[in-house]
Amino acid sequence: MTPSLGDLPSEEFRRFAHQLVDRVADYLEQIEKYPVLPDVAPGDIRTQLPSLPPTLGESMETILADVDRIILPGMTHWNHPNFFAYFSITGSGPGILGELLSAAFNINGMLWKTCPSATELEQVTLDWLRQMLGLPKEFWGIIYDTASISTLHAIAAAREQLMDLQIREQGLAGRAEVPRLRLYTSEQAHSSVDKAAITLGIGLAGVRKIPVDEGFRMQPKALAQAIAEDRRQGWRPFCVVATVGTTSTTSIDPVPEIAEICEREGLWLHVDGAYGGMAAVVPEMRHVLAGCDRADSMVTNPHKWLFVPVDLSAFYTRKPEILRRAFSLVPEYLRTSQDHQVENLMDYGVQLGRRFRALKLWFVLRYFGWEGIAARIRKHIQLAQDFAAWIDADPNFERMAPTPFSTICFRAHPPHMDEEEALNHLNERLLEAINGTHEVFLSHTRLHNRYVLRLAIGNLRTEEKHVRRAWVIIREKLKEVIPGIR
Ligand SMILES: *Cc1c(COP(=O)(O)O)cnc(C)c1O
């Protein structure tokens, strides 16, 4: 019998799809059966996989069995309610269903014509989200994969705004008439700002890091001074990246003052609100985006704190025409008769092809609703404030930064133990012991050269009992690390 050349037969697809949905539902329902961190060493997964590609097809049964046997034991479970590391996220049920559908449709939304629904749903869902965040209606939105890529596009647009330099056409290298370009961000900014500078020919030397105050917020006075000094020395300042919710401590830069400076100096203001920006969905948290209405662009990540599966980053700008000018390049075979009437999203960035990401955002926004989403984010903030209060009340611990959102920075600091090196060593061992339980997962950062533990709450399954359990484990492990402590 000649094997058929078609796809997985429909009957089989149906059978395995039903099976898989059941497995996914079981997995999510029983997530606490799994250790949040796997007990594996580097290479453990790889050595179980054949080094040669399969010559003949294999049955779906065997493939699925290997998911259980090889893949699951090597997973760090981001769905686990005890995942408190980095920024905790959620691929919610409606988001997973939207993702399934977008995989099935498998469109490429590069042009309006290549899938009108994809372009138009993207525009509508991003406008809904804009309203939920309280941003001005001039803000035009587009979906990219990650905040890093959103910020790259922001800085590319900022560079394009320097029209006299004609960088799009002439490039930057080997041109004596082009001054060195300077971009400003705080010492606490995300590494994606540096990466964008590397990519765009600004170079790391073109990124000036502005010092922060005691709450880890950019100091506007220092920013203004840096710009003046740079101008005197022949640099061409062009962009400022402020952060709402920095990655280490979730501090909020004073955007109103920074916006003032940018307006005065004619600089593009981009706001990185990858995590913290989403809190503005909660009406009483709107203040975190104060001043952002004056920004030229902003990013916030629905895949971080809006329960949408990775990846989906929302980018807004009040100057889409500059973004378009930076990137639009239309080969003949991609011209359509609707080009004058529609937005072709390929014109607004580096990538040509685009997944139908808006579907999962649409599912999430509709299923939970604005109120439902706000209630969930509010709960995370409440849990974090409770945890911060427990830290503050315990003489063996101290909080290392303000807690404006749902992420707490703290360390063990037992009385009479004040030597910084010893404290760093202690906290490093403490984190190792905590994560060594495989029951909870926390991460760390370094602030003023101090080793600091971070506990971030952002998963829909995380309840008060999980945060309480984490607190019990942290205190138990401190007793193990320092025998005799009370
Ligand atoms: C997480 C984060 C990023 C990076 O997000 P990606 O989507 O992974 O690129 C950038 N900036 C801030 C402030 C973040 O918290």
Short mmCIF file of C-alpha atoms in Angstrom, two decimals, residues 3-479:
data_model
loop_
_atom_site.label_atom_id
_atom_site.label_comp_id
_atom_site.label_asym_id
_atom_site.label_seq_id
_atom_site.Cartn_x
_atom_site.Cartn_y
_atom_site.Cartn_z
CA PRO A 3 1.40 5.75 2.03
CA SER A 4 -0.80 8.79 1.52
CA LEU A 5 0.99 12.10 1.06
CA GLY A 6 -1.58 14.23 2.84
CA ASP A 7 -1.78 15.56 6.39
CA LEU A 8 -2.61 13.69 9.59
CA PRO A 9 -6.02 12.19 8.68
CA SER A 10 -8.94 14.18 10.01
CA GLU A 11 -10.28 11.30 12.15
CA GLU A 12 -6.91 10.87 13.82
CA PHE A 13 -6.49 14.60 14.25
CA ARG A 14 -9.83 14.73 16.03
CA ARG A 15 -8.94 11.81 18.30
CA PHE A 16 -5.54 13.19 19.33
CA ALA A 17 -6.80 16.73 19.63
CA HIS A 18 -9.49 15.60 22.09
CA GLN A 19 -6.90 13.57 23.96
CA LEU A 20 -4.49 16.46 24.07
CA VAL A 21 -7.09 18.93 25.32
CA ASP A 22 -7.88 16.50 28.14
CA ARG A 23 -4.21 16.22 28.95
CA VAL A 24 -3.81 20.00 28.98
CA ALA A 25 -6.83 20.37 31.27
CA ASP A 26 -5.40 17.69 33.62
CA TYR A 27 -2.00 19.35 33.54
CA LEU A 28 -3.40 22.74 34.50
CA GLU A 29 -5.75 21.27 37.10
CA GLN A 30 -2.99 19.17 38.70
CA ILE A 31 -0.13 21.62 38.22
CA GLU A 32 0.79 21.45 41.91
CA LYS A 33 1.71 17.76 41.50
CA TYR A 34 4.77 18.90 39.60
CA PRO A 35 7.88 20.46 41.13
CA VAL A 36 8.07 24.08 39.98
CA LEU A 37 11.77 23.60 39.19
CA PRO A 38 12.93 20.37 37.53
CA ASP A 39 15.62 18.19 39.06
CA VAL A 40 17.85 17.96 35.98
CA ALA A 41 21.45 18.72 35.05
CA PRO A 42 22.53 20.36 31.79
CA GLY A 43 22.31 17.84 28.94
CA ASP A 44 19.87 15.50 30.72
CA ILE A 45 17.11 16.13 28.19
CA ARG A 46 19.33 16.17 25.15
CA THR A 47 20.92 12.78 25.88
CA GLN A 48 17.48 11.18 25.85
CA LEU A 49 16.77 12.45 22.34
CA PRO A 50 18.11 10.73 19.22
CA SER A 51 20.87 12.70 17.51
CA LEU A 52 19.60 11.63 14.07
CA PRO A 53 16.34 12.90 12.57
CA PRO A 54 13.53 10.37 12.17
CA THR A 55 13.72 8.78 8.71
CA LEU A 56 10.27 7.27 8.85
CA GLY A 57 7.22 8.85 10.39
CA GLU A 58 6.28 7.92 13.93
CA SER A 59 2.86 7.49 15.49
CA MET A 60 1.30 10.32 17.43
CA GLU A 61 1.04 7.90 20.40
CA THR A 62 4.83 7.57 20.57
CA ILE A 63 5.37 11.30 20.24
CA LEU A 64 2.90 12.07 23.02
CA ALA A 65 4.39 9.36 25.24
CA ASP A 66 7.79 11.03 24.86
CA VAL A 67 6.32 14.33 26.02
CA ASP A 68 5.57 12.60 29.33
CA ARG A 69 8.80 10.63 29.45
CA ILE A 70 11.37 13.22 28.29
CA ILE A 71 9.92 16.72 28.06
CA LEU A 72 7.80 17.06 31.21
CA PRO A 73 10.60 16.08 33.62
CA GLY A 74 12.74 18.88 32.17
CA MET A 75 10.15 21.61 32.52
CA THR A 76 10.27 24.69 34.71
CA HIS A 77 6.55 25.11 35.31
CA TRP A 78 5.63 28.75 34.76
CA ASN A 79 2.00 27.72 35.34
CA HIS A 80 2.79 26.71 38.90
CA PRO A 81 1.21 28.93 41.59
CA ASN A 82 4.56 28.81 43.46
CA PHE A 83 6.43 30.35 40.55
CA PHE A 84 7.58 33.66 42.05
CA ALA A 85 10.74 34.24 39.98
CA TYR A 86 11.43 36.98 37.39
CA PHE A 87 7.92 38.15 36.51
CA SER A 88 5.34 35.46 37.07
CA ILE A 89 2.93 35.09 34.14
CA THR A 90 -0.21 33.18 33.10
CA GLY A 91 -1.28 31.52 29.88
CA SER A 92 -4.96 31.56 30.86
CA GLY A 93 -7.61 29.15 29.53
CA PRO A 94 -9.13 31.66 27.09
CA GLY A 95 -5.63 32.61 25.94
CA ILE A 96 -4.71 28.97 25.29
CA LEU A 97 -7.91 28.48 23.28
CA GLY A 98 -7.16 31.60 21.23
CA GLU A 99 -3.63 30.30 20.62
CA LEU A 100 -5.01 26.95 19.44
CA LEU A 101 -7.25 28.69 16.95
CA SER A 102 -4.50 30.91 15.65
CA ALA A 103 -2.28 27.85 15.10
CA ALA A 104 -5.13 26.22 13.21
CA PHE A 105 -5.87 29.25 11.02
CA ASN A 106 -2.13 29.67 10.35
CA ILE A 107 -2.49 32.91 8.44
CA ASN A 108 0.27 35.34 7.66
CA GLY A 109 -0.95 38.84 8.42
CA MET A 110 1.76 40.78 6.61
CA LEU A 111 -0.79 42.67 4.47
CA TRP A 112 -4.39 43.60 5.13
CA LYS A 113 -5.26 41.49 2.12
CA THR A 114 -3.43 38.41 3.38
CA CYS A 115 -5.94 38.25 6.25
CA PRO A 116 -8.24 41.25 6.77
CA SER A 117 -9.52 39.84 10.09
CA ALA A 118 -6.01 39.65 11.54
CA THR A 119 -5.15 43.28 10.79
CA GLU A 120 -8.50 44.65 11.88
CA LEU A 121 -8.79 42.55 15.04
CA GLU A 122 -5.26 43.65 16.01
CA GLN A 123 -6.25 47.28 15.60
CA VAL A 124 -9.47 46.89 17.57
CA THR A 125 -8.05 44.85 20.47
CA LEU A 126 -5.11 47.21 20.88
CA ASP A 127 -7.48 50.13 20.91
CA TRP A 128 -9.55 48.41 23.63
CA LEU A 129 -6.40 47.87 25.66
CA ARG A 130 -5.40 51.51 25.09
CA GLN A 131 -8.71 52.61 26.60
CA MET A 132 -8.31 50.21 29.53
CA LEU A 133 -4.90 51.77 30.24
CA GLY A 134 -6.26 55.31 29.99
CA LEU A 135 -3.93 56.28 27.14
CA PRO A 136 -4.86 59.05 24.67
CA LYS A 137 -6.77 58.17 21.53
CA GLU A 138 -3.92 59.36 19.30
CA PHE A 139 -1.97 56.31 20.46
CA TRP A 140 -1.82 53.86 17.57
CA GLY A 141 -1.05 50.25 18.46
CA ILE A 142 0.67 47.26 16.92
CA ILE A 143 1.60 43.84 18.25
CA TYR A 144 5.21 42.64 18.28
CA ASP A 145 6.52 39.48 19.87
CA THR A 146 8.32 40.92 22.91
CA ALA A 147 8.97 44.18 24.75
CA SER A 148 12.58 44.02 23.60
CA ILE A 149 11.44 44.17 19.98
CA SER A 150 8.88 46.89 20.79
CA THR A 151 11.63 49.01 22.32
CA LEU A 152 13.89 48.34 19.34
CA HIS A 153 11.18 49.75 17.07
CA ALA A 154 10.68 52.76 19.35
CA ILE A 155 14.37 53.64 19.20
CA ALA A 156 14.45 53.04 15.44
CA ALA A 157 11.57 55.52 15.07
CA ALA A 158 13.36 57.99 17.35
CA ARG A 159 16.41 57.70 15.09
CA GLU A 160 14.27 58.14 11.97
CA GLN A 161 12.90 61.35 13.48
CA LEU A 162 16.39 62.86 12.96
CA MET A 163 15.38 63.46 9.35
CA ASP A 164 18.30 65.72 8.48
CA LEU A 165 20.72 62.85 9.07
CA GLN A 166 19.06 60.55 6.48
CA ILE A 167 20.14 57.45 8.38
CA ARG A 168 17.60 55.22 6.66
CA GLU A 169 19.19 55.90 3.29
CA GLN A 170 22.82 56.60 4.14
CA GLY A 171 23.43 54.54 7.27
CA LEU A 172 25.66 55.69 10.12
CA ALA A 173 29.07 54.28 9.35
CA GLY A 174 31.84 56.27 7.68
CA ARG A 175 29.99 59.60 7.62
CA ALA A 176 32.09 62.37 9.11
CA GLU A 177 29.11 64.78 8.99
CA VAL A 178 27.01 62.68 11.42
CA PRO A 179 27.45 63.47 15.12
CA ARG A 180 27.52 60.69 17.74
CA LEU A 181 23.93 59.94 18.77
CA ARG A 182 22.99 59.74 22.43
CA LEU A 183 20.13 57.96 24.09
CA TYR A 184 19.27 58.26 27.80
CA THR A 185 17.85 55.74 30.19
CA SER A 186 18.27 55.01 33.89
CA GLU A 187 20.83 52.72 35.49
CA GLN A 188 17.90 50.45 36.26
CA ALA A 189 16.60 50.16 32.68
CA HIS A 190 16.12 46.80 31.02
CA SER A 191 18.95 45.37 28.92
CA SER A 192 16.69 45.56 25.85
CA VAL A 193 17.55 49.28 25.62
CA ASP A 194 21.25 48.41 25.31
CA LYS A 195 20.48 45.66 22.83
CA ALA A 196 18.49 48.06 20.66
CA ALA A 197 21.43 50.49 20.73
CA ILE A 198 23.76 47.69 19.65
CA THR A 199 21.42 46.70 16.83
CA LEU A 200 20.75 50.22 15.56
CA GLY A 201 24.36 51.35 15.32
CA ILE A 202 24.06 53.67 18.33
CA GLY A 203 26.48 51.47 20.22
CA LEU A 204 26.69 50.98 23.97
CA ALA A 205 28.72 54.19 24.22
CA GLY A 206 25.67 55.97 22.80
CA VAL A 207 23.57 54.93 25.81
CA ARG A 208 24.01 57.25 28.77
CA LYS A 209 22.79 55.76 32.03
CA ILE A 210 21.21 58.34 34.31
CA PRO A 211 21.60 57.83 38.07
CA VAL A 212 18.60 56.91 40.20
CA ASP A 213 17.35 58.18 43.56
CA GLU A 214 16.95 56.14 46.74
CA GLY A 215 13.76 54.60 45.31
CA PHE A 216 15.59 53.50 42.11
CA ARG A 217 13.86 56.18 39.97
CA MET A 218 15.63 58.16 37.27
CA GLN A 219 16.68 61.60 38.51
CA PRO A 220 15.27 64.19 36.10
CA LYS A 221 17.81 66.82 37.17
CA ALA A 222 20.66 64.49 36.32
CA LEU A 223 18.98 63.78 32.98
CA ALA A 224 18.74 67.47 32.11
CA GLN A 225 22.38 67.99 33.10
CA ALA A 226 23.55 65.03 31.04
CA ILE A 227 21.75 66.32 27.95
CA ALA A 228 23.23 69.82 28.35
CA GLU A 229 26.70 68.42 28.90
CA ASP A 230 26.41 66.13 25.87
CA ARG A 231 25.24 68.96 23.64
CA ARG A 232 28.23 71.02 24.69
CA GLN A 233 30.51 68.13 23.80
CA GLY A 234 29.03 67.62 20.35
CA TRP A 235 26.75 64.65 20.93
CA ARG A 236 23.31 64.63 19.32
CA PRO A 237 20.75 63.60 21.97
CA PHE A 238 17.71 61.96 20.35
CA CYS A 239 15.78 59.72 22.73
CA VAL A 240 14.94 58.99 26.37
CA VAL A 241 13.63 55.64 27.57
CA ALA A 242 11.79 55.89 30.89
CA THR A 243 10.54 52.83 32.76
CA VAL A 244 7.28 52.21 34.58
CA GLY A 245 8.07 49.14 36.65
CA THR A 246 11.79 48.43 36.30
CA THR A 247 12.82 44.81 36.08
CA SER A 248 14.86 44.70 39.29
CA THR A 249 12.69 46.61 41.75
CA THR A 250 9.58 47.71 39.74
CA SER A 251 10.41 51.36 40.43
CA ILE A 252 8.55 54.03 38.46
CA ASP A 253 10.57 56.78 36.77
CA PRO A 254 9.07 60.30 37.18
CA VAL A 255 7.60 60.37 33.66
CA PRO A 256 5.89 63.81 33.94
CA GLU A 257 9.23 65.52 34.68
CA ILE A 258 11.01 63.45 32.05
CA ALA A 259 8.32 64.29 29.47
CA GLU A 260 8.83 67.96 30.27
CA ILE A 261 12.54 67.65 29.50
CA CYS A 262 11.92 65.67 26.30
CA GLU A 263 9.45 68.28 25.04
CA ARG A 264 11.86 71.09 25.79
CA GLU A 265 14.81 69.31 24.18
CA GLY A 266 12.92 67.80 21.25
CA LEU A 267 13.71 64.20 22.18
CA TRP A 268 11.61 61.11 21.53
CA LEU A 269 10.22 59.74 24.79
CA HIS A 270 9.65 55.99 24.94
CA VAL A 271 8.14 54.40 28.06
CA ASP A 272 8.95 50.79 28.92
CA GLY A 273 5.99 49.52 30.91
CA ALA A 274 6.44 45.87 29.95
CA TYR A 275 5.29 44.68 33.37
CA GLY A 276 4.17 47.70 35.39
CA GLY A 277 2.17 49.41 32.66
CA MET A 278 -0.53 46.76 32.85
CA ALA A 279 -1.42 47.75 36.42
CA ALA A 280 -3.13 50.84 34.96
CA VAL A 281 -6.00 48.53 33.95
CA VAL A 282 -6.98 48.81 37.65
CA PRO A 283 -8.69 52.21 38.01
CA GLU A 284 -7.02 53.10 41.32
CA MET A 285 -3.60 52.22 39.81
CA ARG A 286 -3.96 54.55 36.81
CA HIS A 287 -1.50 56.95 38.43
CA VAL A 288 1.40 54.65 37.52
CA LEU A 289 1.08 55.87 33.93
CA ALA A 290 1.03 59.57 34.88
CA GLY A 291 2.78 61.53 32.14
CA CYS A 292 2.74 58.63 29.67
CA ASP A 293 0.07 60.43 27.64
CA ARG A 294 2.91 62.78 26.68
CA ALA A 295 5.22 59.99 25.48
CA ASP A 296 5.96 59.38 21.81
CA SER A 297 5.73 55.66 22.33
CA MET A 298 5.11 53.06 24.98
CA VAL A 299 5.26 49.30 25.39
CA THR A 300 3.36 47.01 27.72
CA ASN A 301 3.24 43.22 27.59
CA PRO A 302 -0.10 41.38 27.69
CA HIS A 303 2.00 38.21 27.98
CA LYS A 304 3.38 39.46 31.27
CA TRP A 305 0.48 40.56 33.42
CA LEU A 306 -2.64 40.26 31.25
CA PHE A 307 -2.96 36.46 31.25
CA VAL A 308 -2.19 36.13 27.53
CA PRO A 309 0.17 33.26 26.55
CA VAL A 310 3.72 34.17 25.48
CA ASP A 311 4.33 35.92 23.19
CA LEU A 312 2.41 39.18 22.76
CA SER A 313 3.75 42.67 23.33
CA ALA A 314 1.61 45.78 22.76
CA PHE A 315 3.41 48.79 21.29
CA TYR A 316 1.80 52.22 21.06
CA THR A 317 2.98 55.37 19.34
CA ARG A 318 1.46 58.73 18.57
CA LYS A 319 3.69 58.91 15.47
CA PRO A 320 2.99 55.78 13.41
CA GLU A 321 3.95 57.71 10.27
CA ILE A 322 7.54 57.97 11.52
CA LEU A 323 7.67 54.28 12.35
CA ARG A 324 6.35 53.61 8.86
CA ARG A 325 8.87 55.94 7.32
CA ALA A 326 11.61 54.02 9.11
CA PHE A 327 10.56 50.62 7.83
CA SER A 328 8.23 50.69 4.85
CA LEU A 329 9.78 49.05 1.83
CA VAL A 330 7.26 47.47 -0.51
CA PRO A 331 8.43 45.11 -3.25
CA GLU A 332 6.24 44.94 -6.33
CA TYR A 333 4.84 41.49 -5.55
CA LEU A 334 3.43 42.76 -2.24
CA ARG A 335 1.55 45.74 -3.70
CA THR A 336 -2.24 45.51 -3.47
CA SER A 337 -5.10 47.57 -4.80
CA GLN A 338 -6.17 48.41 -1.22
CA ASP A 339 -2.82 49.92 -0.21
CA HIS A 340 -4.21 53.46 -0.12
CA GLN A 341 -7.16 52.43 2.09
CA VAL A 342 -5.67 50.07 4.66
CA GLU A 343 -2.74 49.60 6.98
CA ASN A 344 -0.41 46.81 5.97
CA LEU A 345 1.27 45.90 9.25
CA MET A 346 4.47 44.72 7.54
CA ASP A 347 5.16 48.43 6.92
CA TYR A 348 5.61 49.11 10.63
CA GLY A 349 8.59 47.01 11.53
CA VAL A 350 11.41 44.66 10.67
CA GLN A 351 9.39 41.48 10.24
CA LEU A 352 7.39 40.66 7.15
CA GLY A 353 5.29 37.71 8.29
CA ARG A 354 2.97 38.05 11.28
CA ARG A 355 1.13 35.48 13.38
CA PHE A 356 -2.53 36.04 14.28
CA ARG A 357 -1.65 37.04 17.84
CA ALA A 358 -4.64 39.32 18.35
CA LEU A 359 -6.99 36.31 18.62
CA LYS A 360 -5.68 35.24 22.02
CA LEU A 361 -5.78 38.83 23.29
CA TRP A 362 -9.38 39.14 22.07
CA PHE A 363 -10.36 35.90 23.82
CA VAL A 364 -8.76 37.03 27.11
CA LEU A 365 -10.25 40.54 27.06
CA ARG A 366 -13.72 39.23 26.27
CA TYR A 367 -13.75 36.25 28.61
CA PHE A 368 -12.56 38.09 31.73
CA GLY A 369 -13.74 41.58 30.83
CA TRP A 370 -12.09 44.77 32.02
CA GLU A 371 -13.50 44.34 35.53
CA GLY A 372 -12.47 40.71 35.79
CA ILE A 373 -8.93 41.52 34.72
CA ALA A 374 -8.69 44.48 37.09
CA ALA A 375 -9.94 42.35 40.01
CA ARG A 376 -7.24 39.74 39.35
CA ILE A 377 -4.40 42.25 39.06
CA ARG A 378 -5.68 44.03 42.18
CA LYS A 379 -5.55 40.71 44.06
CA HIS A 380 -1.92 40.16 43.05
CA ILE A 381 -1.01 43.61 44.32
CA GLN A 382 -2.85 42.91 47.59
CA LEU A 383 -1.02 39.60 48.11
CA ALA A 384 2.30 41.36 47.51
CA GLN A 385 1.46 44.13 49.97
CA ASP A 386 0.64 41.45 52.59
CA PHE A 387 3.97 39.75 51.96
CA ALA A 388 5.80 43.08 52.21
CA ALA A 389 4.14 43.65 55.59
CA TRP A 390 5.32 40.23 56.85
CA ILE A 391 8.88 41.10 55.78
CA ASP A 392 8.67 44.48 57.51
CA ALA A 393 7.45 42.88 60.73
CA ASP A 394 10.17 40.23 60.93
CA PRO A 395 13.44 41.30 62.60
CA ASN A 396 15.44 38.78 60.52
CA PHE A 397 14.40 40.31 57.19
CA GLU A 398 14.32 43.69 55.52
CA ARG A 399 12.69 45.15 52.43
CA MET A 400 15.19 46.51 49.91
CA ALA A 401 12.93 48.66 47.67
CA PRO A 402 9.45 50.16 47.63
CA THR A 403 6.71 47.77 46.46
CA PRO A 404 4.45 49.70 44.07
CA PHE A 405 3.16 46.59 42.24
CA SER A 406 3.21 42.86 43.01
CA THR A 407 6.96 42.28 43.29
CA ILE A 408 8.85 42.40 46.59
CA CYS A 409 12.62 42.92 46.92
CA PHE A 410 13.94 41.78 50.29
CA ARG A 411 16.80 40.03 52.01
CA ALA A 412 17.61 38.25 55.22
CA HIS A 413 19.37 40.62 57.60
CA PRO A 414 19.52 39.10 61.06
CA PRO A 415 20.22 41.50 63.95
CA HIS A 416 23.92 42.14 64.63
CA MET A 417 24.95 40.77 61.26
CA ASP A 418 25.92 43.90 59.37
CA GLU A 419 28.91 42.93 57.26
CA GLU A 420 27.78 43.36 53.63
CA GLU A 421 29.91 40.55 52.20
CA ALA A 422 28.59 38.15 54.81
CA LEU A 423 25.02 39.24 54.11
CA ASN A 424 25.49 38.71 50.38
CA HIS A 425 26.86 35.27 51.00
CA LEU A 426 24.03 34.46 53.39
CA ASN A 427 21.32 35.54 50.96
CA GLU A 428 22.88 33.65 48.08
CA ARG A 429 22.88 30.48 50.15
CA LEU A 430 19.36 31.21 51.34
CA LEU A 431 18.03 31.49 47.78
CA GLU A 432 19.80 28.28 46.83
CA ALA A 433 18.21 26.50 49.78
CA ILE A 434 14.75 27.91 48.98
CA ASN A 435 14.88 26.90 45.31
CA GLY A 436 16.54 23.62 46.27
CA THR A 437 13.18 22.54 47.69
CA HIS A 438 11.82 22.55 44.11
CA GLU A 439 8.57 23.60 45.77
CA VAL A 440 8.86 27.34 45.19
CA PHE A 441 10.93 29.35 42.74
CA LEU A 442 12.24 32.85 43.56
CA SER A 443 14.92 34.83 41.74
CA HIS A 444 17.35 37.54 42.79
CA THR A 445 18.84 40.86 41.80
CA ARG A 446 21.69 43.07 42.97
CA LEU A 447 21.02 46.57 44.36
CA HIS A 448 23.90 48.82 45.43
CA ASN A 449 26.01 45.68 45.25
CA ARG A 450 23.74 43.90 47.70
CA TYR A 451 22.37 40.47 46.89
CA VAL A 452 18.58 40.80 47.02
CA LEU A 453 15.78 38.22 46.76
CA ARG A 454 12.73 38.93 44.60
CA LEU A 455 9.26 37.47 44.98
CA ALA A 456 6.94 38.33 42.06
CA ILE A 457 3.23 37.50 42.02
CA GLY A 458 1.45 37.34 38.68
CA ASN A 459 -0.05 33.91 38.14
CA LEU A 460 -3.82 33.45 38.16
CA ARG A 461 -3.46 30.28 40.22
CA THR A 462 -1.48 31.96 42.99
CA GLU A 463 -3.62 32.34 46.11
CA GLU A 464 -2.91 33.54 49.62
CA LYS A 465 -2.06 29.99 50.77
CA HIS A 466 0.77 29.79 48.23
CA VAL A 467 2.29 33.09 49.32
CA ARG A 468 1.99 31.98 52.97
CA ARG A 469 3.66 28.69 52.15
CA ALA A 470 6.53 30.54 50.42
CA TRP A 471 6.99 32.65 53.55
CA VAL A 472 7.12 29.51 55.73
CA ILE A 473 9.75 27.95 53.45
CA ILE A 474 11.84 31.14 53.40
CA ARG A 475 11.93 31.30 57.20
CA GLU A 476 12.61 27.57 57.59
CA LYS A 477 15.50 27.77 55.17
CA LEU A 478 16.97 30.75 56.97
CA LYS A 479 17.05 28.62 60.14
#
